[in-house]
Short mmCIF file of C-alpha atoms in Angstrom, two decimals:
data_model
loop_
_atom_site.label_atom_id
_atom_site.label_comp_id
_atom_site.label_asym_id
_atom_site.label_seq_id
_atom_site.Cartn_x
_atom_site.Cartn_y
_atom_site.Cartn_z
CA UNK G 1 149.52 -85.76 67.80
CA UNK G 2 146.93 -85.34 65.03
CA UNK G 3 146.27 -88.37 62.87
CA UNK G 4 145.10 -88.31 59.28
CA UNK G 5 141.43 -89.27 58.83
CA UNK G 6 140.28 -90.69 55.47
CA UNK G 7 138.14 -88.12 53.67
CA UNK G 8 135.44 -90.74 53.16
CA UNK G 9 134.73 -90.65 56.91
CA UNK G 10 134.34 -86.89 57.29
CA UNK G 11 130.55 -87.05 56.96
CA UNK G 12 130.37 -89.17 60.13
CA UNK G 13 131.70 -86.18 62.05
CA UNK G 14 129.53 -83.42 60.61
CA UNK G 15 126.25 -85.18 59.78
CA UNK G 16 125.27 -85.51 63.47
CA UNK G 17 125.08 -81.71 63.75
CA UNK G 18 127.73 -80.77 66.32
CA UNK G 19 128.54 -77.20 67.19
CA UNK G 20 131.88 -76.46 65.52
CA UNK G 21 134.54 -73.79 65.45
CA UNK G 22 135.53 -72.20 62.14
CA UNK G 23 138.95 -70.64 61.81
CA UNK G 24 140.24 -68.25 59.17
CA UNK G 25 143.46 -66.33 58.65
CA UNK G 26 143.78 -63.07 56.79
CA UNK G 27 146.89 -60.95 56.46
CA UNK G 28 148.62 -63.14 59.02
CA UNK G 29 145.82 -62.69 61.55
CA UNK G 30 143.98 -65.81 62.68
CA UNK G 31 140.41 -65.74 63.91
CA UNK G 32 137.87 -68.24 65.18
CA UNK G 33 134.07 -68.26 65.34
CA UNK G 34 131.36 -70.64 66.54
CA UNK G 35 129.10 -72.23 63.94
CA UNK G 36 126.05 -74.48 64.01
CA UNK G 37 124.62 -73.89 60.56
CA UNK G 38 126.42 -76.44 58.43
CA UNK G 39 125.52 -79.63 56.59
CA UNK G 40 127.08 -82.31 54.42
CA UNK G 41 126.40 -81.94 50.69
CA UNK G 42 128.46 -84.80 49.25
CA UNK G 43 130.29 -87.79 50.72
CA UNK G 44 133.52 -87.81 48.73
CA UNK G 45 135.15 -85.54 48.11
CA UNK G 46 133.41 -84.27 51.23
CA UNK G 47 131.48 -81.11 50.44
CA UNK G 48 130.03 -79.03 53.24
CA UNK G 49 127.65 -76.07 53.06
CA UNK G 50 127.71 -73.51 55.86
CA UNK G 51 126.15 -70.16 56.62
CA UNK G 52 128.55 -67.47 57.80
CA UNK G 53 126.63 -64.21 57.87
CA UNK G 54 128.02 -60.88 56.80
CA UNK G 55 127.56 -59.72 60.39
CA UNK G 56 130.31 -62.18 61.35
CA UNK G 57 133.84 -60.79 61.28
CA UNK G 58 134.99 -64.07 59.69
CA UNK G 59 132.78 -63.43 56.66
CA UNK G 60 135.21 -61.11 54.89
CA UNK G 61 138.20 -63.34 55.64
CA UNK G 62 136.39 -66.43 54.38
CA UNK G 63 135.29 -64.70 51.19
CA UNK G 64 138.71 -63.15 50.51
CA UNK G 65 140.97 -66.10 51.36
CA UNK G 66 138.56 -68.89 50.32
CA UNK G 67 140.04 -71.09 53.04
CA UNK G 68 139.06 -72.18 56.53
CA UNK G 69 139.32 -74.95 59.08
CA UNK G 70 136.31 -76.57 60.72
CA UNK G 71 137.38 -77.73 64.18
CA UNK G 72 135.09 -79.96 66.24
CA UNK G 73 135.14 -79.47 70.01
CA UNK G 74 134.04 -81.96 72.64
CA UNK G 75 131.84 -80.93 75.56
CA UNK G 76 134.81 -80.08 77.77
CA UNK G 77 135.35 -77.01 75.57
CA UNK G 78 131.72 -75.85 75.79
CA UNK G 79 132.47 -72.78 77.89
CA UNK G 80 135.16 -71.59 75.46
CA UNK G 81 132.94 -72.35 72.48
CA UNK G 82 130.20 -70.13 73.91
CA UNK G 83 132.74 -67.43 74.74
CA UNK G 84 134.07 -67.49 71.17
CA UNK G 85 130.52 -67.23 69.86
CA UNK G 86 129.64 -64.23 71.97
CA UNK G 87 132.41 -61.85 70.90
CA UNK G 88 134.01 -60.65 67.70
CA UNK G 89 137.51 -60.99 66.30
CA UNK G 90 137.18 -57.33 65.35
CA UNK G 91 137.99 -56.47 68.92
CA UNK G 92 140.74 -58.88 69.99
CA UNK G 93 142.61 -62.11 69.39
CA UNK G 94 140.17 -64.83 70.39
CA UNK G 95 142.82 -67.58 70.41
CA UNK G 96 144.66 -65.60 73.07
CA UNK G 97 141.54 -64.55 74.97
CA UNK G 98 140.18 -68.09 75.25
CA UNK G 99 143.53 -69.87 75.49
CA UNK G 100 142.99 -71.91 72.38
CA UNK G 101 146.12 -73.28 70.72
CA UNK G 102 146.48 -72.67 67.00
CA UNK G 103 148.49 -75.21 65.02
CA UNK G 104 149.61 -74.79 61.41
CA UNK G 105 147.45 -76.64 58.90
CA UNK G 106 148.98 -78.50 55.98
CA UNK G 107 147.17 -77.01 53.00
CA UNK G 108 145.44 -73.84 54.19
CA UNK G 109 146.58 -70.77 56.08
CA UNK G 110 143.73 -70.97 58.59
CA UNK G 111 144.95 -72.71 61.76
CA UNK G 112 143.90 -75.98 63.35
CA UNK G 113 142.66 -75.83 66.94
CA UNK G 114 144.80 -78.19 69.02
CA UNK G 115 142.15 -78.72 71.70
CA UNK G 116 139.54 -80.00 69.20
CA UNK G 117 139.26 -83.71 68.53
CA UNK G 118 138.88 -83.22 64.77
CA UNK G 119 140.08 -80.56 62.34
CA UNK G 120 139.02 -80.29 58.70
CA UNK G 121 141.03 -78.18 56.26
CA UNK G 122 138.63 -76.65 53.76
CA UNK G 123 138.68 -74.67 50.52
CA UNK G 124 135.71 -72.56 49.44
CA UNK G 125 134.62 -74.02 46.10
CA UNK G 126 131.41 -72.12 45.45
CA UNK G 127 130.37 -68.60 46.41
CA UNK G 128 127.28 -68.26 44.20
CA UNK G 129 124.97 -68.52 47.21
CA UNK G 130 126.83 -66.00 49.34
CA UNK G 131 125.02 -62.88 48.20
CA UNK G 132 121.54 -64.23 48.85
CA UNK G 133 122.04 -66.65 51.76
CA UNK G 134 125.58 -66.02 53.08
CA UNK G 135 126.07 -69.70 52.24
CA UNK G 136 129.51 -71.04 51.32
CA UNK G 137 130.17 -74.44 49.80
CA UNK G 138 133.42 -75.93 51.11
CA UNK G 139 135.48 -78.93 50.05
CA UNK G 140 137.29 -80.73 52.84
CA UNK G 141 140.77 -81.42 51.48
CA UNK G 142 142.47 -82.78 54.58
CA UNK G 143 141.08 -84.18 57.83
CA UNK G 144 142.79 -84.68 61.17
CA UNK G 145 141.70 -86.50 64.25
CA UNK G 146 143.24 -86.54 67.72
CA UNK G 147 143.39 -90.21 68.70
CA UNK G 148 144.02 -89.32 72.34
CA UNK G 149 140.45 -88.00 72.64
CA UNK G 150 138.57 -91.26 72.76
CA UNK G 151 134.76 -91.19 72.50
CA UNK G 152 134.44 -87.39 72.37
CA UNK G 153 130.98 -86.08 73.20
CA UNK G 154 129.84 -83.23 70.98
CA UNK G 155 127.32 -80.52 71.79
CA UNK G 156 124.19 -79.48 69.89
CA UNK G 157 122.81 -75.97 70.19
CA UNK G 158 119.14 -75.33 71.02
CA UNK G 159 119.45 -71.54 71.33
CA UNK G 160 120.64 -69.04 73.93
CA UNK G 161 123.34 -71.22 75.45
CA UNK G 162 121.24 -74.35 75.85
CA UNK G 163 123.13 -77.37 74.56
CA UNK G 164 122.33 -81.04 74.44
CA UNK G 165 125.36 -83.27 74.96
CA UNK G 166 125.80 -86.57 73.12
CA UNK G 167 124.33 -89.39 75.17
CA UNK G 168 124.22 -93.11 74.58
CA UNK G 169 124.93 -94.73 71.22
CA UNK G 170 122.52 -97.13 69.54
CA UNK G 171 123.30 -99.40 66.62
CA UNK G 172 120.59 -100.50 64.19
CA UNK G 173 120.99 -102.64 61.12
CA UNK G 174 121.33 -100.27 58.17
CA UNK G 175 123.04 -100.34 54.80
CA UNK G 176 123.06 -96.57 54.49
CA UNK G 177 126.32 -94.66 54.94
CA UNK I 1 96.70 -82.88 69.41
CA UNK I 2 99.30 -80.83 67.53
CA UNK I 3 99.97 -77.34 68.84
CA UNK I 4 101.11 -74.39 66.78
CA UNK I 5 104.79 -73.48 67.31
CA UNK I 6 105.93 -69.89 66.61
CA UNK I 7 108.07 -69.83 63.48
CA UNK I 8 110.76 -67.93 65.36
CA UNK I 9 111.50 -71.10 67.35
CA UNK I 10 111.88 -73.51 64.47
CA UNK I 11 115.67 -73.14 64.41
CA UNK I 12 115.85 -74.58 67.92
CA UNK I 13 114.52 -77.85 66.53
CA UNK I 14 116.69 -78.21 63.43
CA UNK I 15 119.96 -76.51 64.41
CA UNK I 16 120.97 -79.38 66.74
CA UNK I 17 121.16 -81.73 63.75
CA UNK I 18 118.52 -84.39 64.40
CA UNK I 19 117.69 -87.12 61.92
CA UNK I 20 114.35 -86.15 60.39
CA UNK I 21 111.69 -87.59 58.13
CA UNK I 22 110.69 -85.74 54.98
CA UNK I 23 107.27 -86.34 53.50
CA UNK I 24 105.97 -85.48 50.06
CA UNK I 25 102.75 -86.12 48.17
CA UNK I 26 102.43 -86.40 44.43
CA UNK I 27 99.33 -87.31 42.51
CA UNK I 28 97.62 -88.20 45.75
CA UNK I 29 100.39 -90.57 46.78
CA UNK I 30 102.23 -89.74 49.99
CA UNK I 31 105.82 -90.81 50.61
CA UNK I 32 108.36 -90.47 53.39
CA UNK I 33 112.16 -90.57 53.49
CA UNK I 34 114.86 -90.25 56.13
CA UNK I 35 117.12 -87.20 56.00
CA UNK I 36 120.17 -85.99 57.89
CA UNK I 37 121.59 -83.46 55.46
CA UNK I 38 119.80 -80.27 56.41
CA UNK I 39 120.69 -76.96 58.02
CA UNK I 40 119.13 -73.69 59.03
CA UNK I 41 119.80 -70.79 56.66
CA UNK I 42 117.74 -68.00 58.23
CA UNK I 43 115.92 -67.55 61.54
CA UNK I 44 112.69 -65.89 60.43
CA UNK I 45 111.06 -66.64 58.22
CA UNK I 46 112.79 -69.94 58.91
CA UNK I 47 114.73 -71.05 55.84
CA UNK I 48 116.18 -74.53 55.67
CA UNK I 49 118.55 -76.03 53.11
CA UNK I 50 118.49 -79.78 52.54
CA UNK I 51 120.04 -82.27 50.18
CA UNK I 52 117.66 -84.76 48.61
CA UNK I 53 119.56 -86.62 45.93
CA UNK I 54 118.19 -87.58 42.58
CA UNK I 55 118.64 -91.23 43.61
CA UNK I 56 115.89 -90.66 46.21
CA UNK I 57 112.37 -91.38 45.02
CA UNK I 58 111.22 -88.23 46.86
CA UNK I 59 113.42 -86.06 44.64
CA UNK I 60 110.98 -85.89 41.72
CA UNK I 61 107.99 -85.27 44.01
CA UNK I 62 109.81 -82.50 45.86
CA UNK I 63 110.88 -80.82 42.65
CA UNK I 64 107.48 -81.13 41.00
CA UNK I 65 105.21 -80.20 43.91
CA UNK I 66 107.62 -77.77 45.64
CA UNK I 67 106.15 -78.80 48.99
CA UNK I 68 107.16 -81.10 51.83
CA UNK I 69 106.90 -81.67 55.56
CA UNK I 70 109.90 -82.12 57.81
CA UNK I 71 108.86 -84.34 60.71
CA UNK I 72 111.15 -84.81 63.70
CA UNK I 73 111.10 -88.21 65.39
CA UNK I 74 112.22 -89.00 68.92
CA UNK I 75 114.42 -91.99 69.68
CA UNK I 76 111.44 -94.31 70.23
CA UNK I 77 110.91 -94.18 66.45
CA UNK I 78 114.54 -95.02 65.61
CA UNK I 79 113.80 -98.47 64.23
CA UNK I 80 111.09 -97.13 61.90
CA UNK I 81 113.31 -94.22 60.86
CA UNK I 82 116.04 -96.64 59.81
CA UNK I 83 113.52 -98.83 58.04
CA UNK I 84 112.17 -95.85 56.11
CA UNK I 85 115.73 -94.89 55.16
CA UNK I 86 116.59 -98.32 53.84
CA UNK I 87 113.85 -98.75 51.27
CA UNK I 88 112.21 -96.78 48.50
CA UNK I 89 108.72 -95.43 47.99
CA UNK I 90 109.05 -96.69 44.43
CA UNK I 91 108.24 -100.14 45.70
CA UNK I 92 105.48 -99.67 48.29
CA UNK I 93 103.62 -97.37 50.64
CA UNK I 94 106.07 -96.68 53.46
CA UNK I 95 103.42 -95.18 55.76
CA UNK I 96 101.60 -98.51 55.61
CA UNK I 97 104.72 -100.66 55.78
CA UNK I 98 106.08 -98.91 58.88
CA UNK I 99 102.73 -98.13 60.51
CA UNK I 100 103.27 -94.40 60.45
CA UNK I 101 100.14 -92.28 60.66
CA UNK I 102 99.76 -89.51 58.09
CA UNK I 103 97.74 -86.45 59.09
CA UNK I 104 96.61 -83.71 56.75
CA UNK I 105 98.75 -80.59 56.88
CA UNK I 106 97.23 -77.13 56.81
CA UNK I 107 99.05 -75.49 53.90
CA UNK I 108 100.75 -78.24 51.93
CA UNK I 109 99.60 -81.53 50.44
CA UNK I 110 102.47 -83.49 52.00
CA UNK I 111 101.27 -85.14 55.20
CA UNK I 112 102.31 -84.64 58.81
CA UNK I 113 103.58 -87.71 60.67
CA UNK I 114 101.46 -88.12 63.78
CA UNK I 115 104.11 -90.06 65.73
CA UNK I 116 106.70 -87.26 65.38
CA UNK I 117 106.98 -84.62 68.11
CA UNK I 118 107.36 -81.78 65.60
CA UNK I 119 106.13 -81.25 62.04
CA UNK I 120 107.20 -78.39 59.78
CA UNK I 121 105.18 -77.53 56.68
CA UNK I 122 107.57 -76.30 54.00
CA UNK I 123 107.52 -74.72 50.55
CA UNK I 124 110.49 -74.99 48.21
CA UNK I 125 111.57 -71.41 47.53
CA UNK I 126 114.79 -71.90 45.58
CA UNK I 127 115.82 -74.68 43.20
CA UNK I 128 118.87 -73.01 41.69
CA UNK I 129 121.21 -75.36 43.57
CA UNK I 130 119.35 -78.54 42.67
CA UNK I 131 121.16 -79.34 39.44
CA UNK I 132 124.64 -79.11 40.91
CA UNK I 133 124.14 -80.19 44.54
CA UNK I 134 120.59 -81.66 44.77
CA UNK I 135 120.12 -78.90 47.36
CA UNK I 136 116.68 -77.40 47.96
CA UNK I 137 116.02 -74.23 49.94
CA UNK I 138 112.78 -74.48 51.93
CA UNK I 139 110.72 -71.96 53.82
CA UNK I 140 108.90 -73.25 56.87
CA UNK I 141 105.43 -71.76 56.70
CA UNK I 142 103.75 -73.58 59.55
CA UNK I 143 105.15 -75.47 62.53
CA UNK I 144 103.44 -77.98 64.80
CA UNK I 145 104.54 -79.51 68.03
CA UNK I 146 103.02 -82.38 70.00
CA UNK I 147 102.87 -81.14 73.60
CA UNK I 148 102.25 -84.66 74.88
CA UNK I 149 105.79 -85.65 73.96
CA UNK I 150 107.71 -83.91 76.72
CA UNK I 151 111.49 -83.73 76.51
CA UNK I 152 111.80 -85.74 73.29
CA UNK I 153 115.28 -87.15 72.65
CA UNK I 154 116.40 -86.90 69.04
CA UNK I 155 118.92 -89.09 67.25
CA UNK I 156 122.03 -88.08 65.32
CA UNK I 157 123.43 -90.29 62.57
CA UNK I 158 127.09 -91.31 62.49
CA UNK I 159 126.78 -93.68 59.53
CA UNK I 160 125.59 -97.24 58.89
CA UNK I 161 122.92 -97.31 61.57
CA UNK I 162 125.02 -95.88 64.38
CA UNK I 163 123.11 -93.12 66.17
CA UNK I 164 123.93 -90.97 69.15
CA UNK I 165 120.90 -90.16 71.28
CA UNK I 166 120.46 -86.80 73.00
CA UNK I 167 121.95 -86.93 76.48
CA UNK I 168 122.06 -84.36 79.25
CA UNK I 169 121.33 -80.67 78.71
CA UNK I 170 123.75 -77.94 79.76
CA UNK I 171 122.99 -74.25 80.01
CA UNK I 172 125.69 -71.62 79.58
CA UNK I 173 125.27 -67.87 79.63
CA UNK I 174 124.90 -66.73 76.02
CA UNK I 175 123.21 -63.91 74.19
CA UNK I 176 123.18 -65.77 70.89
CA UNK I 177 119.90 -67.18 69.59
#
């Protein structure tokens, strides 16, 4: 179902700024949060910085396990993505509550999200910026794509549940990756 | 022409992941580059992390002057944005070459870009991550918006000149900023 994506192409998924889900697993308990504060830091190996605040329940799991999955949802999942972002895994199992399907990852304990068109298995490689900025640096070690979701449209958050959906694509001559 | 935007709203401009321009000025010489690797780090004061590599001509200016402007272009500027991204300020004056209009900023020497619908005056507040990741942490100290550009559509880079343009907007009930 999920197809391997070359790591050199990961930046093409995250650079455009989609809202993503971030999963963790601690003591056998999976959790999922919604995240918009992420950016590419290096092409290959793909390094990603993200801000997960210490108000987020996922913060402790991410810091303790040093593993996560970044899952990228298309617009059809927007309602679930907002739901996930508006409650805490402290209180209940969000996979169950929002009927999201967890799949085992290959190299991390955090689960993939079956409904997402891309899933990136990540290791935390740098926590020096966590105390001051709650910023983690991740290395993507394995990337999966669901080839059955053709031309997925991602969503971009403008605050308080307002999202802009991917529109038309334009192609300009450019040598830049 | 440019209207003051409350700093508390800056995240709504950058969180969705638009391609932006970054201007600097060193020794009286302005320059402009294209940037997609940025993210919000804090709401207010707005903190922004960005990766400007040491292969970019702007790197030395940003590190030396500790000031820049992030200017956000709408899709009508896409061709200029790609042009700016595919050449270096080492070789010529990009404002002149691409007919971009520089305007004086209020609190930094780096110029605003008149054609952009938003301009953010920034100070570099943390360079500890520059050596390892070429990552600068900026504080936005002043934000401008051009009210004549209503409903600007931003562009999102997917690599090698492929851009997705903002499409429709959806609104879901959410308490999250």
